[in-house]
CSV table of C-alpha atoms in Angstrom, one decimal:
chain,number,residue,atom,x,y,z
A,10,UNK,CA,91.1,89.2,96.1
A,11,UNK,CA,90.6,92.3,93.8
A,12,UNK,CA,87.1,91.8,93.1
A,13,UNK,CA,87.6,92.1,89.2
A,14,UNK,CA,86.7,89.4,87.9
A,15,UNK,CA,87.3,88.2,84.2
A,16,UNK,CA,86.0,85.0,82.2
A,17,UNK,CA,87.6,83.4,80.5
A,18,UNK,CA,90.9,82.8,82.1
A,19,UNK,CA,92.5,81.1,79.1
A,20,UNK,CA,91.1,80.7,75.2
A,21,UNK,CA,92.4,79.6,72.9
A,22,UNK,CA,91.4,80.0,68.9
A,23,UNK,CA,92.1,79.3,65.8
A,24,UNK,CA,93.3,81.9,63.3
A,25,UNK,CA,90.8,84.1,61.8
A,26,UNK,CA,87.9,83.4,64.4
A,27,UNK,CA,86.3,86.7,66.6
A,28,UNK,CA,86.9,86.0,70.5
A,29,UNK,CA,85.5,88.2,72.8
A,30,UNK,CA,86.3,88.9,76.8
A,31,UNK,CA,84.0,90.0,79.8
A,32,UNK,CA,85.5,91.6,82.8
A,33,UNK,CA,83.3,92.0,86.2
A,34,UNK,CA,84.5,95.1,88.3
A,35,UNK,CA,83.1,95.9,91.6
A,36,UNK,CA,80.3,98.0,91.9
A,37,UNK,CA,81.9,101.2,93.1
A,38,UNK,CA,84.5,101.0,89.6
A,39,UNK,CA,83.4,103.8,88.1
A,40,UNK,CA,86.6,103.6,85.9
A,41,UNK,CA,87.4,100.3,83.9
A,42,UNK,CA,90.5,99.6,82.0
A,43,UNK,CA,91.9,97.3,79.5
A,44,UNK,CA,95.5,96.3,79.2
A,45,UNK,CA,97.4,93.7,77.0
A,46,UNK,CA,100.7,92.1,78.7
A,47,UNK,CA,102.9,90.1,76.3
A,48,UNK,CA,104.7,87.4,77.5
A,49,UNK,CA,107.7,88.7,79.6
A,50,UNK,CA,106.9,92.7,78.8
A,51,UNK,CA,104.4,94.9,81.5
A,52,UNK,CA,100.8,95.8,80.6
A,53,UNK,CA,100.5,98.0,78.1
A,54,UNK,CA,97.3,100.3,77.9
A,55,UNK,CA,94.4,99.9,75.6
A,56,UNK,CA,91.5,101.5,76.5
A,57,UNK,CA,89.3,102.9,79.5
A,58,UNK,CA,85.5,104.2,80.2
A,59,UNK,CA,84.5,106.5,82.7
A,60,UNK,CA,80.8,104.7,83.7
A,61,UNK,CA,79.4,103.7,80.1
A,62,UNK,CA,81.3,106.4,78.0
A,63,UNK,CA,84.8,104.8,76.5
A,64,UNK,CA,86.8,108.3,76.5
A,65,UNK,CA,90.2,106.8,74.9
A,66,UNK,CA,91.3,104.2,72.9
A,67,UNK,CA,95.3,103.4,72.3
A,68,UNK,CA,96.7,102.7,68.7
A,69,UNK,CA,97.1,99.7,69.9
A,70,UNK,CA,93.5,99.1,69.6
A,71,UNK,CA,93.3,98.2,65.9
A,72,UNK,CA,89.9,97.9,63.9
A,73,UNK,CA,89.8,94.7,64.8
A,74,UNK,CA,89.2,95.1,68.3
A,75,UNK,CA,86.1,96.5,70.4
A,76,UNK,CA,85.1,97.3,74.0
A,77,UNK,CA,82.0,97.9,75.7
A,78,UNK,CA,80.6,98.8,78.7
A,79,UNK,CA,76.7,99.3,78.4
A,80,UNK,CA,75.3,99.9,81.8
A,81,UNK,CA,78.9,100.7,83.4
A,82,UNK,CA,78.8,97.9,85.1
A,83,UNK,CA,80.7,94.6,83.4
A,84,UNK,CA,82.8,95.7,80.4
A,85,UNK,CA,83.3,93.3,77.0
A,86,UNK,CA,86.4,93.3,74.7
A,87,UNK,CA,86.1,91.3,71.3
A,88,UNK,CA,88.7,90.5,69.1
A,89,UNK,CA,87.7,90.2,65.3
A,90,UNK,CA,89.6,87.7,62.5
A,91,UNK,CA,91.8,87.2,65.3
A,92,UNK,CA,95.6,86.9,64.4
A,93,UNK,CA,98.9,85.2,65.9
A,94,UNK,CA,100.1,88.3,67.5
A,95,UNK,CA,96.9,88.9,69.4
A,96,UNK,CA,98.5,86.3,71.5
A,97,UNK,CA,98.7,88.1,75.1
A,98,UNK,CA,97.2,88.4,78.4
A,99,UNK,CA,94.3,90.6,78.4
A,100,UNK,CA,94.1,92.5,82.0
A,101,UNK,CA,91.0,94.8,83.4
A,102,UNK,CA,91.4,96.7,85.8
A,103,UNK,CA,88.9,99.0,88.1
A,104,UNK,CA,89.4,102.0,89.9
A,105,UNK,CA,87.3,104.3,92.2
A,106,UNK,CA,86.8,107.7,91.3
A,107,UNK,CA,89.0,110.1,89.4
A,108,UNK,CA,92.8,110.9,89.6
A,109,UNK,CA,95.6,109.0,90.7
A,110,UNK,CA,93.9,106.1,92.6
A,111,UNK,CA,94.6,102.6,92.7
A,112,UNK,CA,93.8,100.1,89.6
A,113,UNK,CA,92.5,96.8,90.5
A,114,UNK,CA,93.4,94.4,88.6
A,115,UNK,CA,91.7,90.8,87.4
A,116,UNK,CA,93.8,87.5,86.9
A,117,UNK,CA,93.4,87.9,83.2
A,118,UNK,CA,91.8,86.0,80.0
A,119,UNK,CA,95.2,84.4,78.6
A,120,UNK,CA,94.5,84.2,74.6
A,121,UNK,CA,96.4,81.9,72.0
A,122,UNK,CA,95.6,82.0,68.8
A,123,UNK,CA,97.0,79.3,66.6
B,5,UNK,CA,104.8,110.4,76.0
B,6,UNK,CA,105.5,109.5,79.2
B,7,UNK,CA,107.8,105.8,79.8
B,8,UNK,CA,109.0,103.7,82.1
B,9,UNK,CA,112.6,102.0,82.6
B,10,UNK,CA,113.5,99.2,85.4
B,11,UNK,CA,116.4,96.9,85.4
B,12,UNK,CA,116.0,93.7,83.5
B,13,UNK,CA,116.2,90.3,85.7
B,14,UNK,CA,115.9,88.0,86.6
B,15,UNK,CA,117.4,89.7,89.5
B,16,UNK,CA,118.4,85.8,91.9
B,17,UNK,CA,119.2,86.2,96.1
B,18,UNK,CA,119.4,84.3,98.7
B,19,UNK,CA,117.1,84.5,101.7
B,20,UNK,CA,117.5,87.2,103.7
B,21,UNK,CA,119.7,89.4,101.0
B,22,UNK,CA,119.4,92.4,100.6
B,23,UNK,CA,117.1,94.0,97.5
B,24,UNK,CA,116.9,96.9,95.3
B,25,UNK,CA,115.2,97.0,92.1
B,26,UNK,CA,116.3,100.2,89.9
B,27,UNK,CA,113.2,102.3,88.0
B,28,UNK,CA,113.6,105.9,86.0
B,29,UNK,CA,110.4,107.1,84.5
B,30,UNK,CA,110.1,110.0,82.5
B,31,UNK,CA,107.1,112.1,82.2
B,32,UNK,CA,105.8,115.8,82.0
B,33,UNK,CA,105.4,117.2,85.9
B,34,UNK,CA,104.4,115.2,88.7
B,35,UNK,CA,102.9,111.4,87.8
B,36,UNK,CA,101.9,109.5,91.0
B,37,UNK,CA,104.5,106.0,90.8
B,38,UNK,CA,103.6,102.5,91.8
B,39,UNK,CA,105.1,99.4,92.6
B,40,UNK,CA,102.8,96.5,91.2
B,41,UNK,CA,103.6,92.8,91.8
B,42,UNK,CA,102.5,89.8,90.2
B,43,UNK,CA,102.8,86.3,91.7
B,44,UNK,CA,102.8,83.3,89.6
B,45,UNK,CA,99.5,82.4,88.5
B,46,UNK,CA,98.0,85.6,89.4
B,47,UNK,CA,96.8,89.2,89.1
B,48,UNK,CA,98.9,92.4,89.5
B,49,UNK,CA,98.3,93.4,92.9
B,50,UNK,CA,99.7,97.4,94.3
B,51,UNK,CA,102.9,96.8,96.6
B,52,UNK,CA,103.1,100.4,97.2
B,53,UNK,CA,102.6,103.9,95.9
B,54,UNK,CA,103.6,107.9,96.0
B,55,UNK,CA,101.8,110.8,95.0
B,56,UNK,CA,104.4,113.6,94.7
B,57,UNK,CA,108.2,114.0,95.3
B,58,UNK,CA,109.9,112.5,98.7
B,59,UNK,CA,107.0,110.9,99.6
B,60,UNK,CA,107.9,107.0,100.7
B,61,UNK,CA,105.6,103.9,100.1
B,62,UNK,CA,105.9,101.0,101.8
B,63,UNK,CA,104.7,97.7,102.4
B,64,UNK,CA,105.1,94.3,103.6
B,65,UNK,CA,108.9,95.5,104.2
B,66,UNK,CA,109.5,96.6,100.6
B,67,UNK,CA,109.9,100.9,100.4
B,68,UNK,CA,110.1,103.1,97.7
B,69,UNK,CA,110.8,107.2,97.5
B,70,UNK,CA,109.5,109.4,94.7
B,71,UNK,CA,112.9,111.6,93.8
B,72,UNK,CA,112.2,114.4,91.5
B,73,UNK,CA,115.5,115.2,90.7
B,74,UNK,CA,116.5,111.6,89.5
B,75,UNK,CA,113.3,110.8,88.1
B,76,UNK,CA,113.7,107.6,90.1
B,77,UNK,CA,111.4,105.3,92.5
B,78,UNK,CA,113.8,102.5,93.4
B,79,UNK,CA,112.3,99.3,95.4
B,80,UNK,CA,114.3,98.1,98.1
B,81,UNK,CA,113.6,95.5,101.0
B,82,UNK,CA,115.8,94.8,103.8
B,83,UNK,CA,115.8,91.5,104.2
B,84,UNK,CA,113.7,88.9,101.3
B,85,UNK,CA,112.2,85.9,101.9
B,86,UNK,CA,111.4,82.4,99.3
B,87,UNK,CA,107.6,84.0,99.5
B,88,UNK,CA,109.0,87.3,97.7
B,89,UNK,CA,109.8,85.4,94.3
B,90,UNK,CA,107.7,87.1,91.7
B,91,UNK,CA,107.7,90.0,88.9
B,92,UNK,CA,107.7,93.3,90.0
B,93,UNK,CA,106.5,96.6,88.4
B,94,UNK,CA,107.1,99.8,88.3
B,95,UNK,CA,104.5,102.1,86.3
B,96,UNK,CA,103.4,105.6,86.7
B,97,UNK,CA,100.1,107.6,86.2
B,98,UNK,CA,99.2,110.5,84.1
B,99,UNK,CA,98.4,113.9,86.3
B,100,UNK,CA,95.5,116.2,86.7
B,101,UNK,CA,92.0,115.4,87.2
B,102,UNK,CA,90.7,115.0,83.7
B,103,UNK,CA,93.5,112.8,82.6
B,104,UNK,CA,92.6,109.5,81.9
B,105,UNK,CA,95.2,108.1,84.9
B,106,UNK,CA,96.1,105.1,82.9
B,107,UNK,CA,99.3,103.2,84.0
B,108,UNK,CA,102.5,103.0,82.4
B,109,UNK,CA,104.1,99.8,82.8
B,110,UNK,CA,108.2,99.1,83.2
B,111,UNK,CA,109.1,96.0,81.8
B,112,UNK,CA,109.0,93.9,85.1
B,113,UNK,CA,111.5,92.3,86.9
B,114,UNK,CA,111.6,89.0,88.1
B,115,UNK,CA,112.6,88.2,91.5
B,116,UNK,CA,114.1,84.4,92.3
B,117,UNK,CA,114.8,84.2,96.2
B,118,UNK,CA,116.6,80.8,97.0
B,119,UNK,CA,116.5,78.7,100.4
């Protein structure tokens, strides 16, 4: 057991309609990341904050999508007019500190969207 | 930018068999490399990891060695076992202290160990 949690674990929408995720580090993550996996490729990087502060965002992170973390604690990642090929795995993972240290990762909210 | 290259599976053995999954990265300088596996139904969870070049990681029987002048971090394990069976990982970090250390992810490689 990690310790990241993430709720949902699977949703499932209809085209068009916002979702949004909530991932639940420990409390010593100071870091928290966002990944997408699609199905049979690795995670790819979408975003990370440093306590509250998001300092970069992919360009895989379209308009349509935004992530919070407003008291660096638990970290929320909506996806607006959602569209087929947002249809992934969305990981979080936490870390301790800075440099090269090990990501912890959650289970994951699988998304369809039909 | 920095990427990520493993062999595709799924890579199938018996029990017992010997293992060795291929990775090449390429990056600027010195990335720290991983070894992340993912059992069915759950999370990535770290197998292993090195910091800087000939350093070995190892775990639960699998190893890995950082070489520098193959830009390689090859998993291996003597001996596998049915538990084994699941998608490996190989991914590497960015360097320096103000760099944002996010992972880069190989493919995966999945990992079928028969009876």
């Amino acid at each position: 057991d990690t310790g990241v949690s993430q709720d949902p674990r699977h949703k499932i929408t209809k085209r068009g309609q916002n979702v949004t995720f909530r991932c639940d580090p420990i409390s010593e993550h100071n870091r928290l990341y966002w990944y997408r996996q699609t199905l049979g490729q690795g995670p790819e990087f979408l975003t990370y904050f440093q306590n509250e502060a998001q300092l970069e965002k992919s360009r895989l992170l379209s308009d349509r999508f935004s992530a919070e973390r407003p008291k660096g604690s638990f970290s929320t990642l909506e996806i607006q007019r959602t569209e087929q090929g947002d249809s992934a795995m969305y990981l979080c993972a936490g870390t301790k500190g800075q440099g090269a240290n090990i990501q912890y990762f959650g289970a994951g909210t699988r998304l369809s969207v039909l | 930018g920095d990427s990520v290259t493993q062999m595709e599976g799924p890579v199938t053995l018996s029990e017992e068999a010997f293992l060795t999954i291929n990775c090449t990265y390429t990056a600027t300088g010195y990335p720290s490399l991983f070894w992340y596996v993912q059992y069915p139904g759950e999370g990535l969870q770290l197998l292993l990891k090195a910091t800087k070049a000939d350093d070995k990681g190892s775990n639960k029987g699998f190893e890995a060695t950082y070489r520098k002048e193959t830009t390689s971090f090859h998993l291996e394990k003597g001996s596998v076992q049915v538990s084994d069976s699941a998608v490996y990982f190989c991914a590497l970090s960015g360097l320096g202290f103000d760099a944002g250390n996010m992972l880069t992810f190989g493919g995966g490689t999945r990992l079928m160990v028969k009876p």
